[in-house]
Tab-separated table of C-alpha atoms in Angstrom:
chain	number	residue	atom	x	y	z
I	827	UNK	CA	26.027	15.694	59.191
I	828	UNK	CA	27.290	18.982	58.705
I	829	UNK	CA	29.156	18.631	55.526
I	830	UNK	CA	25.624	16.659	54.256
I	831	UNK	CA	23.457	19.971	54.855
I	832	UNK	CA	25.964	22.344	53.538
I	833	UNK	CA	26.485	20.011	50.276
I	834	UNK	CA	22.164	20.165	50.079
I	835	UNK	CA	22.364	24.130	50.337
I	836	UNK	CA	24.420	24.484	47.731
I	837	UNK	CA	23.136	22.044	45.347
I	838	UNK	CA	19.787	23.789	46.248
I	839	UNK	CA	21.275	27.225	45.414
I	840	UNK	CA	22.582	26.411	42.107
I	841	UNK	CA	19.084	25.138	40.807
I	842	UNK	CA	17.789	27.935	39.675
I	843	UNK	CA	20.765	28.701	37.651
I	844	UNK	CA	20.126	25.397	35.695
I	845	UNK	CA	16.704	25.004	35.492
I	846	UNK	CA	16.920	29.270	33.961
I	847	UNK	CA	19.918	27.161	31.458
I	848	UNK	CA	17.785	24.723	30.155
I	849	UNK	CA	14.840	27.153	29.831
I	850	UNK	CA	16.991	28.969	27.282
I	851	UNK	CA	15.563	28.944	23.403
I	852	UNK	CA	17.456	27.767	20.618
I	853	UNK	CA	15.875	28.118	17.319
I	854	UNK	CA	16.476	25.567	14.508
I	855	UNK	CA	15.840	25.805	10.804
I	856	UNK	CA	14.455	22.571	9.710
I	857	UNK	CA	13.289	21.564	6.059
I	858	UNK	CA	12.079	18.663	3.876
I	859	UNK	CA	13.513	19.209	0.545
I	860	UNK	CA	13.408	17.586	-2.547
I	861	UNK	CA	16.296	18.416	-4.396
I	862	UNK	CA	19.952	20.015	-3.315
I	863	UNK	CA	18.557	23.566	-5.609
I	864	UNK	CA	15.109	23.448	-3.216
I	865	UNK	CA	17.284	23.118	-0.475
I	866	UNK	CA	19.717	25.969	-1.573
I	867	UNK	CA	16.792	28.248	-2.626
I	868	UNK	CA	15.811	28.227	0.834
I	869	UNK	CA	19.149	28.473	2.994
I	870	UNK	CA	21.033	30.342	0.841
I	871	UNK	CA	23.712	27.682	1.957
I	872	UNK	CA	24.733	25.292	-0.789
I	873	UNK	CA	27.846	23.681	0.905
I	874	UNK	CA	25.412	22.512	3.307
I	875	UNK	CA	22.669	21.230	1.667
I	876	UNK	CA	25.013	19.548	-0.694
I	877	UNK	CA	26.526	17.725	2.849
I	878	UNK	CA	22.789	16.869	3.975
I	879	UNK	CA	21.832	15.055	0.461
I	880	UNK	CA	24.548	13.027	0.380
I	881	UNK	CA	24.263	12.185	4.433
I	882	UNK	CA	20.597	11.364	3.534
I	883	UNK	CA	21.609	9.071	0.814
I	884	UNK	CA	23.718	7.138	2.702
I	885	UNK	CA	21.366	6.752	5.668
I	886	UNK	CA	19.004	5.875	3.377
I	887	UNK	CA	20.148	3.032	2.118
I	888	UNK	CA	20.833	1.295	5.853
I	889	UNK	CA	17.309	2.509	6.945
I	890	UNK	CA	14.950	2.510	3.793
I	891	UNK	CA	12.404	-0.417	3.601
I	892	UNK	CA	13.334	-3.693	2.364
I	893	UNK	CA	10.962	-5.880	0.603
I	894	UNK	CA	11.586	-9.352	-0.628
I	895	UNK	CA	10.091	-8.345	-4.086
I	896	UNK	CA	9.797	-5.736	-6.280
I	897	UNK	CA	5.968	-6.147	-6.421
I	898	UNK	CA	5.819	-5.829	-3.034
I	899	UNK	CA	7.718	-3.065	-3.164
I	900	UNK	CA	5.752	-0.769	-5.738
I	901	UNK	CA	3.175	-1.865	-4.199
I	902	UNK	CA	3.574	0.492	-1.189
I	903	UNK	CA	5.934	3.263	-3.167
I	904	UNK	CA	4.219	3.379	-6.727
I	905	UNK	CA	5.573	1.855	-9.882
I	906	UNK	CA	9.051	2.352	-10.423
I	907	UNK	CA	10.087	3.935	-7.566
I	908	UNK	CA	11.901	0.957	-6.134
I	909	UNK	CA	15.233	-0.373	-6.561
I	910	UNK	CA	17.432	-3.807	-5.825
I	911	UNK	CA	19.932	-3.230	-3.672
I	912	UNK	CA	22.454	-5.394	-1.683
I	913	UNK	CA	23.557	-5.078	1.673
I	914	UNK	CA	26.855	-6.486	1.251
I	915	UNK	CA	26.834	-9.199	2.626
I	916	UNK	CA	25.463	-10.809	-0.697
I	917	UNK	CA	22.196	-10.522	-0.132
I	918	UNK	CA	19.349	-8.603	-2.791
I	919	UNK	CA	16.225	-6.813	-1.641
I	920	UNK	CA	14.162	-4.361	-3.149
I	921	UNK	CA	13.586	-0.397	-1.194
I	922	UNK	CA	12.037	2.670	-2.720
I	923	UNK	CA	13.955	5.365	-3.918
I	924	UNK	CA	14.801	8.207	-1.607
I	925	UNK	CA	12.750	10.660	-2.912
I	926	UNK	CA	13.198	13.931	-0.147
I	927	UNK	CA	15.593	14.932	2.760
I	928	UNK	CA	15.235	17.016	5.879
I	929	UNK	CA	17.641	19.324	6.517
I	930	UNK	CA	17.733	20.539	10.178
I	931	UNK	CA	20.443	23.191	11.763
I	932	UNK	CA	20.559	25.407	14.545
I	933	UNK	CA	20.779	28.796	14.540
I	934	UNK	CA	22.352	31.909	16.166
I	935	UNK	CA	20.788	34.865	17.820
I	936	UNK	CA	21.015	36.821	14.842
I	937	UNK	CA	19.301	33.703	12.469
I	938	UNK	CA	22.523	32.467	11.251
I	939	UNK	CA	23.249	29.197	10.921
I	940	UNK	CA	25.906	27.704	13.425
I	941	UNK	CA	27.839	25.071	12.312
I	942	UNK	CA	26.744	21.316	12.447
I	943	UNK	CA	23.840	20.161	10.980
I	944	UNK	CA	21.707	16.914	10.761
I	945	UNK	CA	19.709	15.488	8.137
I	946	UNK	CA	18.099	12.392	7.187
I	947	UNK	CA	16.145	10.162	4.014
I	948	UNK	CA	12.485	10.962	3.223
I	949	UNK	CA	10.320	8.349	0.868
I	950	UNK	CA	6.874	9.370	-0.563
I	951	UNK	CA	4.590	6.731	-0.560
I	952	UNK	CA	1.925	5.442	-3.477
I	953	UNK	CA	-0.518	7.511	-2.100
I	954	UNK	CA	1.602	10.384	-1.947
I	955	UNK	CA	2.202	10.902	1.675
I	956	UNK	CA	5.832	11.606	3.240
I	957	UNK	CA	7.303	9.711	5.401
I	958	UNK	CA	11.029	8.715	6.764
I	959	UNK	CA	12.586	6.138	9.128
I	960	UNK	CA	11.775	6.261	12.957
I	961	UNK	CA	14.587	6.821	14.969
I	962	UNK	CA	15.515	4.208	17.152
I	963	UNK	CA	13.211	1.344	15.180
I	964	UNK	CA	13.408	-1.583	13.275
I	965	UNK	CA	16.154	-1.135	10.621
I	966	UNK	CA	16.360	-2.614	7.125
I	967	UNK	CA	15.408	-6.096	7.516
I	968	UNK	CA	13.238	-8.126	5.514
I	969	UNK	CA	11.024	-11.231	7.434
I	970	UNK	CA	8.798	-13.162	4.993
I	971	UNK	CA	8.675	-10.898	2.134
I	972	UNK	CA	7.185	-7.450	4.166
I	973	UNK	CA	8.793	-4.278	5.201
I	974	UNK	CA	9.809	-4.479	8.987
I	975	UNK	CA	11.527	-0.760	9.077
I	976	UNK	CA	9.565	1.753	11.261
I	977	UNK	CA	8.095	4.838	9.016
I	978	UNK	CA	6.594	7.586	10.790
I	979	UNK	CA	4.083	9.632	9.008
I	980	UNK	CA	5.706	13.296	7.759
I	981	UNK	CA	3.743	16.381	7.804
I	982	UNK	CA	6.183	18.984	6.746
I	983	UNK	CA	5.344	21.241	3.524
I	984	UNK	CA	8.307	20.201	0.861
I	985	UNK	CA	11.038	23.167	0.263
I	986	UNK	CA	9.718	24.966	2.370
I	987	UNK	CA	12.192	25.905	5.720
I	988	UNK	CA	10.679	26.427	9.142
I	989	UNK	CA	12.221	28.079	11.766
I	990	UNK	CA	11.381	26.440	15.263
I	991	UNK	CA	11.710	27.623	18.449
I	992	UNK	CA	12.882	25.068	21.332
I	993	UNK	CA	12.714	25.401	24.721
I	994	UNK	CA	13.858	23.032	27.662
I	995	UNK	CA	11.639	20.867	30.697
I	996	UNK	CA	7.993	20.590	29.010
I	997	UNK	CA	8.276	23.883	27.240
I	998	UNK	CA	6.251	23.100	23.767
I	999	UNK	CA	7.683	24.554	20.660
I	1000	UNK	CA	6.352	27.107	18.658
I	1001	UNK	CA	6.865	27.822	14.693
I	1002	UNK	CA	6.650	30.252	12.104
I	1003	UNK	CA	7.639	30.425	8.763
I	1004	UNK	CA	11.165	31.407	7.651
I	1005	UNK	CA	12.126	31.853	4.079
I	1006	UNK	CA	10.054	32.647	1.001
């Protein structure tokens, strides 16, 4: 009993030290680029951006849409934007070209970027809207000729990098431009 209450006074002594840990910021740049040179313009970091297209191209082809057809296909990305692609395993479908990537990386105190990074495919639709894979969704699969990959809607401004603030427990994040 008395090793249970001492246990529950120190646990409840070292919560505010945690909960002040998680409550910490960490900025992150993030971007949506369209080329490795928008991307470079931005960061001033071409070693990395050159790492976070060619990431992105690889992801994209495991989480792109598939389509059965290439009708189908340009018929959600616009006329020739798609491609035929295999998955390896012998069999053809048709995705739309990777036409963006995001670029996100945290950052120091001082604004400089730490090491790491992630990054990921973005597609631009017929009508012009961005958009790139879910995480965690449907991936790359095609079931009676339609797209079954998740695409969530993207509202970033292209080439542009934004510097985010993040905060832990509920905190909301807050933004403001970074770059020119």
């Amino acid at each position: 009993m008395k090793r249970s209450k001492t246990a529950a006074l120190l646990l409840m002594s070292a919560a505010p030290l945690l909960l002040t840990a998680c409550d910490s910021e960490s900025p992150a740049r993030e971007g949506l680029y369209t080329s490795v040179e928008a991307c470079t313009a931005q960061t001033n970091d071409s070693y990395t951006c050159q790492q976070a297209y060619a990431k992105a191209e690889q992801e994209a082809v495991a989480t792109a849409p598939r389509f059965a057809s290439r009708e189908a296909c340009e018929a959600s990305y616009g006329e020739e934007k798609c491609a035929e692609r295999s998955d390896g395993a012998h069999h053809s479908f048709f995705g739309p070209l990777m036409t963006g990537f995001f670029l996100s990386q945290m950052l120091s105190r001082n604004g400089a970027p730490m090491n790491g990074f992630t990054s990921g495919p973005a597609f631009r639709d017929s009508s012009g809207n961005w958009q790139r894979p879910a995480t965690g969704g449907a991936r790359g699969s095609v079931y009676r000729g339609s797209n079954r990959t998740a695409m969530v809607p993207i509202s970033a401004t292209p080439n542009r990098a934004v510097t985010t603030s993040r905060a832990g427990f509920g905190s909301s994040g807050h933004s403001r431009g970074f770059g020119g």
